[in-house]
């Protein structure tokens, strides 16, 4: 599948209005847009001729009997066909413009989102972010593509008015008198409806969240027999939506009849004034018929004027939210001269203080040195900062103060891509994609051969269960496939990390869901794999700790003891305490 890079970007100048910032997007597709607008203008010019032809036909062939009626009829049919064809093309191009813009905007937003730092995802709810950005992108795209087209349609009113003036000045003014009123009423109605439609949108999103939580958490809901409580909260949400819809209906039913009836008033006025003029011999019957058509032809664009203002308000709110994402800098980025070197794995934390974006202080002056090839077990109570160590090593976050270095290089000086290639992290709850097992293991090395993938799986103790799956290594797992147990997922994730063969490996509780007996098996191969590799093992079980030659005990974001398992057990009462707590936990 080929992927086209977006043709434009959003103007980064935050002082400009949203529309001006979006202008590069419009400019990138100006050929398409101008083509569609020109076509739609041409179509309207043709369309405006039709009532005029009807007028001449009636006056000439029906009233005066001087012309040939069928000639006029053929001309009118021909013009209608031409107009239909031009409008078809105009619409085709307009939709293409809209989709091209949407494609670009989507790419701009999503490519920015994947470059966002971890801290961003700590703050926002990703599900909401995705669904919201989808509808926001659509709102902006609609306005940028359809707005100009609505303006062109209103512009045609000027042309039609000119034509009517050339036919009969007083009657032209009478016919047009209701148009501005329709415009103003349309705008007022949209203004009244806008807050309510906004409310409806927000409440629908809220309801979607409640439904989503019910489905995601259905096992918990059922386990606590809380169906009734959940249904009540659903009913409350639905109630709020119903109220908003009622308001919406109330406003619409107040304004729509007025908007519908004004053109009829216009028709009546034209009949009255025009009729009197015909009787006095100042105009013709054909003119009345033609002007009636104009009134009907011109009112939709005027009604759409109100819609356009509402679309503009929605687009501006949506654009503001999109820009909020785009304006959030990716603060974990390569330095000016990113260093790319093969790492030996001499890892050091130097007086590291680190707080998460929400302010939680996770490390409070931690100092730790791990030599190349050393295997260290990190032990500590929940929340003592163990997982944070791995995250800072791979520079998912930047330290608040102090330094993290590898082979003497500050991780902030290393190229991010090369750093993350050389630091493998296996989290305790690994994420698997809806891909085959093979592709999941080969995620960090997509061109790996099947043999390499199998070798990694064997080392991670995963080969046996994978072979027993319905389609072996080609079994699709995850959301859209086969469900693996926690321990199986962990083994696939270990295989994924081992395949890349990074000089630094962080196993963050990576075997916590694996049976002790299976774990023993993995350990013997891991011991082999860890030789020559700097390995950090966050561990609870004694069996896991025994893989390491050195144990580091953490509490409150600091290292409080460091030594061999035996020496810590002998000299550090807090070590024994932590171990005891974890055995019973
Ligand atoms: N993404 C996060 N955002 C905010 N605070 C976090 C985040 N992850 C962890 N913390 C907090 O940082 C501290 C250390 O967490 P962590 O390193 O995960 O501990 P451990 O792995 O030892 O259980 C805890 O107080 C935890 O609540
Ligand atoms: Mg942890």
Coordinates of C-alpha atoms and ligand atoms in Angstrom, one line a residue:
X1 CA 0.0 0.0 0.0
X2 CA 1.5 3.3 -1.0
X3 CA 1.3 6.1 1.4
X4 CA 1.3 9.7 0.2
X5 CA 2.9 12.2 2.5
X6 CA 0.6 15.1 3.3
X7 CA 1.0 18.0 0.8
X8 CA 0.8 20.7 3.4
X9 CA 1.1 21.4 7.1
X10 CA -0.6 23.7 9.5
X11 CA 1.0 27.2 9.8
X12 CA 2.8 27.0 13.2
X13 CA 2.3 30.7 13.9
X14 CA -0.1 30.6 16.9
X15 CA -0.9 34.3 16.6
X16 CA -2.8 33.8 13.4
X17 CA -6.5 33.0 13.2
X18 CA -7.4 29.4 12.8
X19 CA -8.5 29.9 9.2
X20 CA -5.2 31.5 8.3
X21 CA -3.3 28.8 9.9
X22 CA -5.2 26.2 7.9
X23 CA -4.6 28.1 4.7
X24 CA -1.6 26.1 3.5
X25 CA -3.9 23.1 3.5
X26 CA -6.4 24.8 1.2
X27 CA -3.5 26.1 -1.0
X28 CA -2.1 22.7 -1.4
X29 CA -5.3 21.6 -3.1
X30 CA -6.1 24.9 -4.8
X31 CA -6.2 23.4 -8.3
X32 CA -8.9 20.9 -7.3
X33 CA -10.8 23.5 -5.3
X34 CA -10.7 26.2 -8.0
X35 CA -11.7 23.7 -10.6
X36 CA -14.7 22.6 -8.6
X37 CA -15.7 26.2 -7.8
X38 CA -15.3 27.3 -11.4
X39 CA -17.4 24.4 -12.6
X40 CA -20.1 25.1 -10.0
X41 CA -20.2 28.8 -11.0
X42 CA -20.5 27.8 -14.7
X43 CA -23.3 25.4 -13.8
X44 CA -25.1 28.1 -11.9
X45 CA -24.7 30.6 -14.8
X46 CA -26.4 28.0 -17.1
X47 CA -29.1 27.4 -14.5
X48 CA -29.9 31.1 -14.2
X49 CA -30.6 31.2 -18.0
X50 CA -33.3 28.6 -17.8
X51 CA -36.1 30.7 -16.2
X52 CA -35.2 33.5 -18.6
X53 CA -35.7 31.1 -21.5
X54 CA -39.0 30.1 -20.0
X55 CA -40.0 33.7 -19.9
X56 CA -39.1 34.4 -23.5
X57 CA -40.8 31.1 -24.6
X58 CA -44.0 32.0 -22.8
X59 CA -44.1 35.5 -24.1
X60 CA -43.0 34.6 -27.6
X61 CA -44.6 31.3 -28.4
X62 CA -47.6 31.1 -26.0
X63 CA -48.8 34.7 -25.6
X64 CA -47.7 36.3 -28.9
X65 CA -47.8 33.1 -31.0
X66 CA -44.8 34.5 -33.0
X67 CA -42.2 31.9 -32.0
X68 CA -41.9 28.1 -32.3
X69 CA -42.7 26.6 -28.9
X70 CA -40.8 23.4 -29.4
X71 CA -37.6 25.3 -30.1
X72 CA -37.8 26.8 -26.7
X73 CA -38.6 23.5 -25.1
X74 CA -35.6 21.8 -26.7
X75 CA -33.3 24.6 -25.7
X76 CA -34.5 24.4 -22.1
X77 CA -34.0 20.6 -22.0
X78 CA -30.5 21.0 -23.5
X79 CA -29.6 23.7 -21.0
X80 CA -30.9 21.5 -18.1
X81 CA -28.8 18.6 -19.4
X82 CA -25.7 20.7 -19.7
X83 CA -26.3 22.2 -16.2
X84 CA -26.8 18.7 -14.7
X85 CA -23.5 17.5 -16.2
X86 CA -21.5 20.5 -15.1
X87 CA -23.0 20.2 -11.6
X88 CA -22.1 16.5 -11.5
X89 CA -18.5 17.4 -12.3
X90 CA -18.4 20.2 -9.8
X91 CA -19.7 18.0 -7.1
X92 CA -17.2 15.3 -7.9
X93 CA -14.3 17.7 -7.7
X94 CA -15.6 19.3 -4.5
X95 CA -15.8 15.9 -2.8
X96 CA -12.4 15.0 -4.0
X97 CA -11.0 18.2 -2.6
X98 CA -12.7 17.5 0.7
X99 CA -11.3 14.0 1.0
X100 CA -7.8 15.1 -0.1
X101 CA -7.9 17.8 2.6
X102 CA -9.2 15.3 5.2
X103 CA -6.5 12.8 4.2
X104 CA -3.8 15.4 4.7
X105 CA -5.2 16.7 8.0
X106 CA -5.5 13.2 9.3
X107 CA -1.9 12.4 8.4
X108 CA -0.7 15.7 10.0
X109 CA -2.5 15.0 13.2
X110 CA -1.7 11.3 13.5
X111 CA 1.9 11.6 12.6
X112 CA 2.2 14.3 15.3
X113 CA 0.4 12.1 17.8
X114 CA 2.8 9.2 17.3
X115 CA 5.7 11.6 17.9
X116 CA 4.1 12.8 21.1
X117 CA 6.1 12.2 24.3
X118 CA 4.9 9.5 26.8
X119 CA 4.0 12.3 29.2
X120 CA 1.3 13.4 26.8
X121 CA -0.4 10.0 26.8
X122 CA -0.2 10.0 30.6
X123 CA -2.4 13.1 30.6
X124 CA -5.0 12.4 27.9
X125 CA -7.5 9.6 27.5
X126 CA -6.5 8.0 24.2
X127 CA -9.8 6.6 23.2
X128 CA -11.5 10.0 23.6
X129 CA -8.6 11.6 21.8
X130 CA -9.0 9.4 18.8
X131 CA -12.7 9.7 18.4
X132 CA -12.6 13.4 19.1
X133 CA -9.9 14.1 16.6
X134 CA -11.7 12.2 14.0
X135 CA -14.8 14.3 14.2
X136 CA -12.8 17.5 14.6
X137 CA -10.9 16.7 11.4
X138 CA -14.1 16.2 9.6
X139 CA -15.6 19.5 10.9
X140 CA -12.6 21.5 9.7
X141 CA -12.5 19.7 6.3
X142 CA -16.2 20.3 5.7
X143 CA -15.9 24.0 6.3
X144 CA -12.7 24.4 4.2
X145 CA -14.1 22.5 1.3
X146 CA -17.8 23.3 1.3
X147 CA -17.7 26.8 2.7
X148 CA -16.3 28.3 -0.5
X149 CA -18.9 26.4 -2.5
X150 CA -21.7 27.8 -0.5
X151 CA -20.3 31.3 -1.0
X152 CA -20.2 30.7 -4.8
X153 CA -23.9 29.7 -4.7
X154 CA -24.8 32.8 -2.8
X155 CA -22.7 34.8 -5.4
X156 CA -25.1 33.5 -8.1
X157 CA -27.8 35.5 -6.4
X158 CA -25.9 38.6 -7.6
X159 CA -25.9 37.3 -11.2
X160 CA -29.5 36.4 -11.0
X161 CA -30.4 39.7 -9.5
X162 CA -28.6 41.5 -12.3
X163 CA -30.5 39.5 -14.9
X164 CA -33.8 40.2 -13.2
X165 CA -32.9 44.0 -13.0
X166 CA -32.3 43.9 -16.7
X167 CA -35.8 42.4 -17.2
X168 CA -37.8 44.5 -14.8
X169 CA -36.4 46.7 -12.1
X170 CA -39.3 47.1 -9.7
X171 CA -40.3 43.4 -9.9
X172 CA -36.7 42.4 -9.4
X173 CA -36.6 44.4 -6.1
X174 CA -39.9 42.9 -5.0
X175 CA -38.7 39.3 -5.8
X176 CA -35.4 39.9 -3.9
X177 CA -36.9 41.6 -0.8
X178 CA -37.4 38.3 1.1
X179 CA -33.9 37.0 0.4
X180 CA -32.0 39.0 3.0
X181 CA -34.7 38.2 5.5
X182 CA -34.3 34.5 4.8
X183 CA -30.5 35.0 5.2
X184 CA -30.9 36.8 8.5
X185 CA -33.5 34.3 9.8
X186 CA -31.3 31.4 8.8
X187 CA -28.4 32.8 10.6
X188 CA -30.4 33.6 13.7
X189 CA -31.9 30.1 13.8
X190 CA -28.4 28.5 13.5
X191 CA -27.2 30.8 16.3
X192 CA -30.0 29.7 18.5
X193 CA -29.5 26.0 17.7
X194 CA -25.7 26.0 17.9
X195 CA -25.3 25.8 21.7
X196 CA -27.9 23.0 21.8
X197 CA -26.3 21.0 18.9
X198 CA -23.0 21.5 20.8
X199 CA -24.6 20.1 23.9
X200 CA -26.0 17.1 21.9
X201 CA -22.6 16.3 20.6
X202 CA -21.0 16.5 24.0
X203 CA -23.6 14.3 25.6
X204 CA -23.5 11.8 22.8
X205 CA -19.8 11.5 23.4
X206 CA -20.4 11.1 27.1
X207 CA -22.9 8.3 26.5
X208 CA -20.4 6.6 24.2
X209 CA -17.9 6.6 27.0
X210 CA -20.4 5.1 29.4
X211 CA -21.3 2.4 26.9
X212 CA -17.7 1.8 26.1
X213 CA -16.8 1.4 29.8
X214 CA -19.7 -1.0 30.3
X215 CA -18.4 -3.2 27.5
X216 CA -14.8 -3.0 28.3
X217 CA -15.5 -3.7 32.0
X218 CA -18.3 -6.1 31.4
X219 CA -16.6 -8.8 33.4
X220 CA -16.2 -6.6 36.4
X221 CA -19.7 -5.3 36.1
X222 CA -21.0 -8.8 36.1
X223 CA -18.6 -10.0 38.8
X224 CA -20.0 -7.4 41.2
X225 CA -23.6 -7.9 40.0
X226 CA -23.7 -4.1 39.2
X227 CA -25.7 -4.3 36.0
X228 CA -28.5 -2.3 37.7
X229 CA -26.3 0.5 38.7
X230 CA -24.7 0.6 35.2
X231 CA -28.1 0.6 33.6
X232 CA -29.2 3.5 35.8
X233 CA -26.1 5.6 34.8
X234 CA -26.9 4.8 31.1
X235 CA -30.5 5.9 31.6
X236 CA -29.3 9.1 33.1
X237 CA -27.0 9.8 30.2
X238 CA -29.8 9.0 27.7
X239 CA -32.2 11.3 29.6
X240 CA -29.8 14.2 29.3
X241 CA -29.5 13.6 25.6
X242 CA -33.3 13.4 25.2
X243 CA -33.6 16.8 27.0
X244 CA -31.1 18.4 24.6
X245 CA -32.9 16.9 21.6
X246 CA -36.2 18.3 22.8
X247 CA -34.6 21.8 23.0
X248 CA -33.3 21.3 19.5
X249 CA -36.8 20.3 18.2
X250 CA -38.4 23.3 20.0
X251 CA -36.0 25.8 18.4
X252 CA -36.4 24.2 15.0
X253 CA -40.1 24.1 15.1
X254 CA -40.2 27.7 16.0
X255 CA -37.9 28.9 13.1
X256 CA -38.5 26.4 10.3
X257 CA -42.1 27.4 9.5
X258 CA -41.0 31.0 9.1
X259 CA -38.1 30.1 6.9
X260 CA -40.4 27.8 4.8
X261 CA -43.1 30.4 4.4
X262 CA -41.1 33.5 3.6
X263 CA -40.4 32.3 0.0
X264 CA -44.2 31.8 -0.4
X265 CA -44.7 35.4 0.7
X266 CA -42.2 36.4 -2.0
X267 CA -44.2 34.4 -4.6
X268 CA -47.4 36.1 -3.5
X269 CA -45.8 39.6 -3.7
X270 CA -44.4 38.9 -7.1
X271 CA -47.9 37.7 -8.3
X272 CA -49.5 40.8 -6.8
X273 CA -47.1 43.4 -8.1
X274 CA -46.3 41.6 -11.3
X275 CA -50.0 40.8 -11.9
X276 CA -50.9 44.5 -11.6
X277 CA -48.0 45.4 -13.9
X278 CA -49.2 42.9 -16.5
X279 CA -52.7 44.3 -16.3
X280 CA -51.3 47.8 -16.9
X281 CA -49.2 46.4 -19.7
X282 CA -45.8 47.1 -18.0
X283 CA -44.6 43.6 -18.0
X284 CA -45.4 40.1 -19.4
X285 CA -46.8 36.9 -18.0
X286 CA -43.5 35.2 -18.8
X287 CA -41.7 37.5 -16.4
X288 CA -43.9 36.5 -13.5
X289 CA -43.3 32.8 -14.2
X290 CA -39.5 33.5 -14.5
X291 CA -39.3 35.5 -11.3
X292 CA -41.2 32.8 -9.5
X293 CA -38.5 30.3 -10.5
X294 CA -35.8 32.7 -9.4
X295 CA -37.3 33.0 -5.9
X296 CA -37.3 29.2 -5.6
X297 CA -33.9 28.9 -7.0
X298 CA -32.2 31.5 -4.8
X299 CA -33.6 30.7 -1.4
X300 CA -31.6 27.5 -0.7
X301 CA -28.2 29.2 -0.8
X302 CA -29.5 31.9 1.5
X303 CA -30.7 29.3 3.9
X304 CA -27.4 27.6 3.7
X305 CA -25.7 30.9 4.8
X306 CA -26.9 30.1 8.3
X307 CA -25.6 26.6 8.1
X308 CA -22.3 27.9 6.9
X309 CA -22.0 30.1 10.0
X310 CA -22.7 27.2 12.2
X311 CA -20.2 25.1 10.3
X312 CA -17.7 27.9 10.8
X313 CA -18.3 27.9 14.6
X314 CA -17.9 24.2 14.8
X315 CA -14.8 24.2 12.6
X316 CA -13.2 26.9 14.6
X317 CA -13.8 25.0 17.9
X318 CA -12.5 21.8 16.3
X319 CA -9.5 23.5 14.8
X320 CA -8.6 24.9 18.2
X321 CA -8.6 21.4 19.6
X322 CA -6.5 20.1 16.7
X323 CA -4.0 22.9 17.0
X324 CA -3.8 22.2 20.7
X325 CA -2.4 18.8 19.8
X326 CA -0.2 20.1 17.0
X327 CA 1.1 22.9 19.2
X328 CA 2.2 20.5 22.0
X329 CA 5.8 20.1 21.2
X330 CA 7.4 16.7 21.3
X331 CA 9.7 17.6 24.1
X332 CA 11.7 14.3 24.1
X333 CA 13.5 14.9 20.8
X334 CA 17.0 14.4 19.4
X335 CA 19.6 17.0 20.5
X336 CA 21.4 19.1 18.0
X337 CA 24.1 16.5 17.2
X338 CA 22.6 13.1 18.0
X339 CA 25.2 10.5 18.7
X340 CA 24.9 7.1 17.0
X341 CA 27.2 4.5 18.5
X342 CA 27.0 0.8 19.3
X343 CA 26.6 0.7 23.0
X344 CA 28.5 -1.6 25.3
X345 CA 26.0 -1.2 28.1
X346 CA 27.8 0.7 30.8
X347 CA 24.7 2.2 32.4
X348 CA 24.8 4.8 35.1
X349 CA 22.2 6.9 37.0
X350 CA 23.8 10.0 38.5
X351 CA 21.8 11.6 41.3
X352 CA 18.6 11.3 39.2
X353 CA 15.5 13.2 40.4
X354 CA 12.4 12.5 38.3
X355 CA 8.8 13.6 38.5
X356 CA 6.1 12.4 36.1
X357 CA 4.2 15.1 34.2
X358 CA 1.4 15.0 36.8
X359 CA 4.0 16.0 39.5
X360 CA 4.4 12.5 41.1
X361 CA 8.0 12.3 42.2
X362 CA 9.2 8.8 41.3
X363 CA 13.0 9.1 41.8
X364 CA 14.5 11.2 44.5
X365 CA 18.3 11.4 43.9
X366 CA 19.0 7.9 42.7
X367 CA 22.6 6.8 42.0
X368 CA 23.3 3.4 40.4
X369 CA 26.0 2.0 38.2
X370 CA 25.6 -1.2 36.2
X371 CA 28.7 -2.4 34.3
X372 CA 28.6 -3.8 30.8
X373 CA 27.3 -7.4 30.8
X374 CA 26.2 -7.3 34.4
X375 CA 22.8 -8.7 35.5
X376 CA 21.1 -6.8 38.3
X377 CA 17.9 -7.6 40.0
X378 CA 15.9 -4.6 41.2
X379 CA 13.8 -5.3 44.2
X380 CA 11.4 -2.9 46.0
X381 CA 7.9 -2.3 47.2
X382 CA 5.1 -1.1 44.8
X383 CA 5.7 2.4 43.7
X384 CA 9.3 2.5 44.8
X385 CA 10.4 3.5 41.3
X386 CA 11.5 0.3 39.7
X387 CA 9.7 0.6 36.4
X388 CA 10.7 4.2 36.2
X389 CA 14.4 3.1 35.9
X390 CA 13.7 1.3 32.6
X391 CA 11.6 4.2 31.2
X392 CA 14.4 6.7 31.9
X393 CA 17.0 4.3 30.4
X394 CA 15.1 4.2 27.1
X395 CA 14.4 8.0 27.5
X396 CA 10.6 7.6 27.4
X397 CA 10.9 10.6 29.7
X398 CA 13.7 13.1 30.5
X399 CA 15.1 13.4 34.0
X400 CA 14.1 16.4 36.1
X401 CA 17.7 16.7 37.3
X402 CA 20.8 14.6 37.3
X403 CA 21.9 12.4 34.4
X404 CA 21.3 8.9 32.9
X405 CA 24.4 7.9 30.9
X406 CA 25.3 4.9 28.8
X407 CA 29.0 4.3 28.1
X408 CA 29.5 7.9 29.4
X409 CA 27.0 9.4 26.9
X410 CA 24.1 11.3 28.4
X411 CA 21.1 9.5 26.9
X412 CA 19.9 13.0 25.8
X413 CA 22.9 13.2 23.5
X414 CA 22.3 9.8 21.8
X415 CA 20.0 9.5 18.8
X416 CA 16.6 8.4 20.1
X417 CA 16.2 5.8 17.4
X418 CA 19.5 4.2 18.0
X419 CA 19.1 4.4 21.8
X420 CA 15.7 2.7 21.7
X421 CA 17.1 0.0 19.3
X422 CA 19.7 -0.8 21.9
X423 CA 17.6 -0.7 25.0
X424 CA 15.0 -3.5 25.0
X425 CA 12.2 -3.2 27.5
X426 CA 9.8 -6.0 28.4
X427 CA 6.9 -4.6 30.5
X428 CA 4.8 -6.6 32.8
X429 CA 1.7 -6.1 30.8
X430 CA 3.0 -6.2 27.2
X431 CA 0.9 -5.0 24.3
X432 CA 0.4 -7.3 21.4
X433 CA -0.9 -6.1 18.1
X434 CA -3.7 -7.7 16.1
X435 CA -1.1 -9.4 14.0
X436 CA 0.3 -12.9 13.7
X437 CA 2.5 -14.2 16.5
X438 CA 5.4 -14.1 14.0
X439 CA 4.8 -10.4 13.2
X440 CA 4.4 -9.6 16.9
X441 CA 7.8 -11.2 17.7
X442 CA 9.4 -9.6 14.6
X443 CA 7.9 -6.2 15.5
X444 CA 11.3 -4.6 16.2
X445 CA 13.0 -6.4 13.2
X446 CA 10.3 -6.8 10.6
X447 CA 12.5 -8.6 8.1
X448 CA 13.6 -11.4 10.5
X449 CA 13.5 -14.9 9.1
X450 CA 11.1 -17.5 10.5
X451 CA 14.1 -19.4 11.9
X452 CA 15.3 -16.3 13.8
X453 CA 11.8 -15.8 15.1
X454 CA 11.6 -19.4 16.3
X455 CA 15.0 -19.2 17.9
X456 CA 13.8 -16.1 19.9
X457 CA 10.6 -17.9 20.9
X458 CA 12.5 -21.0 22.0
X459 CA 14.7 -18.8 24.2
X460 CA 11.6 -17.1 25.7
X461 CA 10.0 -20.5 26.4
X462 CA 7.2 -19.6 24.0
X463 CA 7.9 -22.0 21.1
X464 CA 6.0 -25.0 22.6
X465 CA 2.7 -23.2 23.2
X466 CA 2.9 -21.3 19.9
X467 CA 3.2 -24.6 18.0
X468 CA 0.1 -25.8 19.7
X469 CA -2.0 -22.8 18.5
X470 CA -4.4 -23.5 15.6
X471 CA -2.1 -21.9 13.0
X472 CA 1.2 -21.9 14.9
X473 CA 3.3 -18.8 14.2
X474 CA 0.7 -17.5 11.8
X475 CA -2.1 -17.4 14.4
X476 CA -3.4 -13.8 14.7
X477 CA -3.7 -12.6 18.3
X478 CA -5.1 -9.6 20.1
X479 CA -8.3 -7.7 19.7
X480 CA -9.2 -9.3 16.4
X481 CA -7.8 -12.7 17.0
X482 CA -6.8 -15.4 19.4
X483 CA -6.7 -14.5 23.1
X484 CA -3.5 -15.4 24.9
X485 CA -3.1 -15.7 28.6
X486 CA -1.0 -13.1 30.5
X487 CA 1.9 -15.5 30.8
X488 CA 1.8 -16.3 27.1
X489 CA 1.7 -12.7 26.2
X490 CA 4.7 -12.1 28.4
X491 CA 6.7 -14.8 26.7
X492 CA 5.9 -13.4 23.2
X493 CA 7.1 -10.0 24.5
X494 CA 10.3 -11.5 25.8
X495 CA 10.9 -13.2 22.4
X496 CA 10.2 -9.8 20.7
X497 CA 13.0 -8.2 22.8
X498 CA 15.4 -11.0 22.4
X499 CA 15.1 -11.0 18.6
X500 CA 16.3 -7.5 18.4
X501 CA 19.3 -8.6 20.6
X502 CA 19.8 -5.3 22.4
X503 CA 23.0 -4.8 24.5
X504 CA 20.8 -3.5 27.3
X505 CA 17.7 -5.5 28.4
X506 CA 15.2 -4.4 31.0
X507 CA 12.8 -7.1 32.1
X508 CA 10.2 -5.3 34.2
X509 CA 8.3 -7.9 36.1
X510 CA 8.3 -9.7 32.7
X511 CA 7.8 -13.1 34.1
X512 CA 5.3 -12.2 36.8
X513 CA 2.4 -14.1 35.1
X514 CA 4.4 -17.1 34.1
X515 CA 4.1 -20.3 36.1
X516 CA 7.1 -21.0 38.3
X517 CA 7.8 -24.3 36.5
X518 CA 7.7 -22.7 33.1
X519 CA 9.8 -19.8 34.4
X520 CA 12.5 -22.2 35.5
X521 CA 12.7 -23.3 31.9
X522 CA 12.9 -19.8 30.5
X523 CA 15.5 -18.9 33.1
X524 CA 18.0 -21.5 31.8
X525 CA 17.8 -20.1 28.3
X526 CA 17.7 -16.5 29.6
X527 CA 20.8 -17.0 31.6
X528 CA 22.5 -18.0 28.4
X529 CA 21.0 -15.0 26.5
X530 CA 21.9 -12.5 29.2
X531 CA 25.6 -13.4 29.1
X532 CA 27.5 -10.3 27.8
X533 CA 24.3 -8.2 28.0
X534 CA 23.6 -5.5 30.6
X535 CA 20.3 -6.7 32.1
X536 CA 18.0 -5.1 34.6
X537 CA 15.5 -7.5 36.1
X538 CA 12.7 -6.1 38.2
X539 CA 11.8 -9.1 40.2
X540 CA 9.6 -10.4 43.0
X541 CA 10.3 -14.1 43.1
X542 CA 13.4 -15.5 44.6
X543 CA 13.8 -17.7 41.5
X544 CA 14.0 -14.6 39.3
X545 CA 16.3 -12.8 41.7
X546 CA 18.6 -15.8 41.5
X547 CA 19.3 -15.0 37.9
X548 CA 21.2 -11.9 38.9
X549 CA 24.6 -11.7 40.4
X550 CA 23.8 -8.5 42.2
X551 CA 20.6 -7.2 43.9
X552 CA 19.6 -3.5 44.3
X553 CA 17.0 -2.7 46.9
X554 CA 14.8 0.4 46.2
X555 CA 12.5 2.4 48.4
X556 CA 11.0 5.8 47.9
X557 CA 12.8 6.5 44.6
X558 CA 16.3 5.7 46.0
X559 CA 18.6 2.8 46.2
X560 CA 18.8 1.8 49.8
X561 CA 20.9 -1.3 49.6
X562 CA 23.1 -2.9 47.0
X563 CA 24.9 -6.3 47.1
X564 CA 24.5 -10.0 46.5
X565 CA 21.3 -11.7 47.5
X566 CA 23.1 -13.5 50.4
X567 CA 24.8 -10.4 51.7
X568 CA 21.5 -8.4 51.6
X569 CA 19.6 -11.1 53.3
X570 CA 22.3 -11.2 56.1
X571 CA 22.7 -7.5 56.6
X572 CA 19.6 -5.7 55.4
X573 CA 16.4 -6.4 57.4
X574 CA 14.3 -4.3 54.9
X575 CA 15.3 -6.7 52.1
X576 CA 13.9 -9.6 54.0
X577 CA 10.8 -7.6 54.7
X578 CA 10.2 -6.7 51.1
X579 CA 10.7 -10.3 50.0
X580 CA 8.4 -11.6 52.7
X581 CA 5.7 -9.1 51.7
X582 CA 6.0 -10.2 48.1
X583 CA 5.8 -13.8 48.8
X584 CA 2.5 -13.4 50.7
X585 CA 1.2 -10.9 48.2
Ligands
LIG1 N1 2.7 7.5 34.0 C1 2.8 7.9 35.3 N2 2.3 9.1 35.6 C2 2.4 9.6 36.9 N3 2.9 8.9 37.9 C3 3.4 7.7 37.7 C4 3.4 7.1 36.4 N4 3.9 5.9 36.4 C5 4.3 5.7 37.7 N5 4.0 6.8 38.5 C6 4.2 7.0 39.9 O1 5.6 7.0 40.1 C7 6.0 6.2 41.2 C8 7.0 5.1 40.8 O2 6.3 4.2 39.9 P1 7.0 2.9 39.3 O3 8.4 3.2 38.9 O4 6.0 2.4 38.3 O5 7.0 2.0 40.6 P2 7.2 0.4 40.7 O6 7.5 -0.1 39.3 O7 8.4 0.3 41.6 O8 6.0 -0.1 41.3 C9 4.7 5.7 41.8 O9 4.4 6.6 42.9 C10 3.7 5.8 40.7 O10 2.4 6.1 41.2
LIG2 MG1 6.4 -1.4 38.1

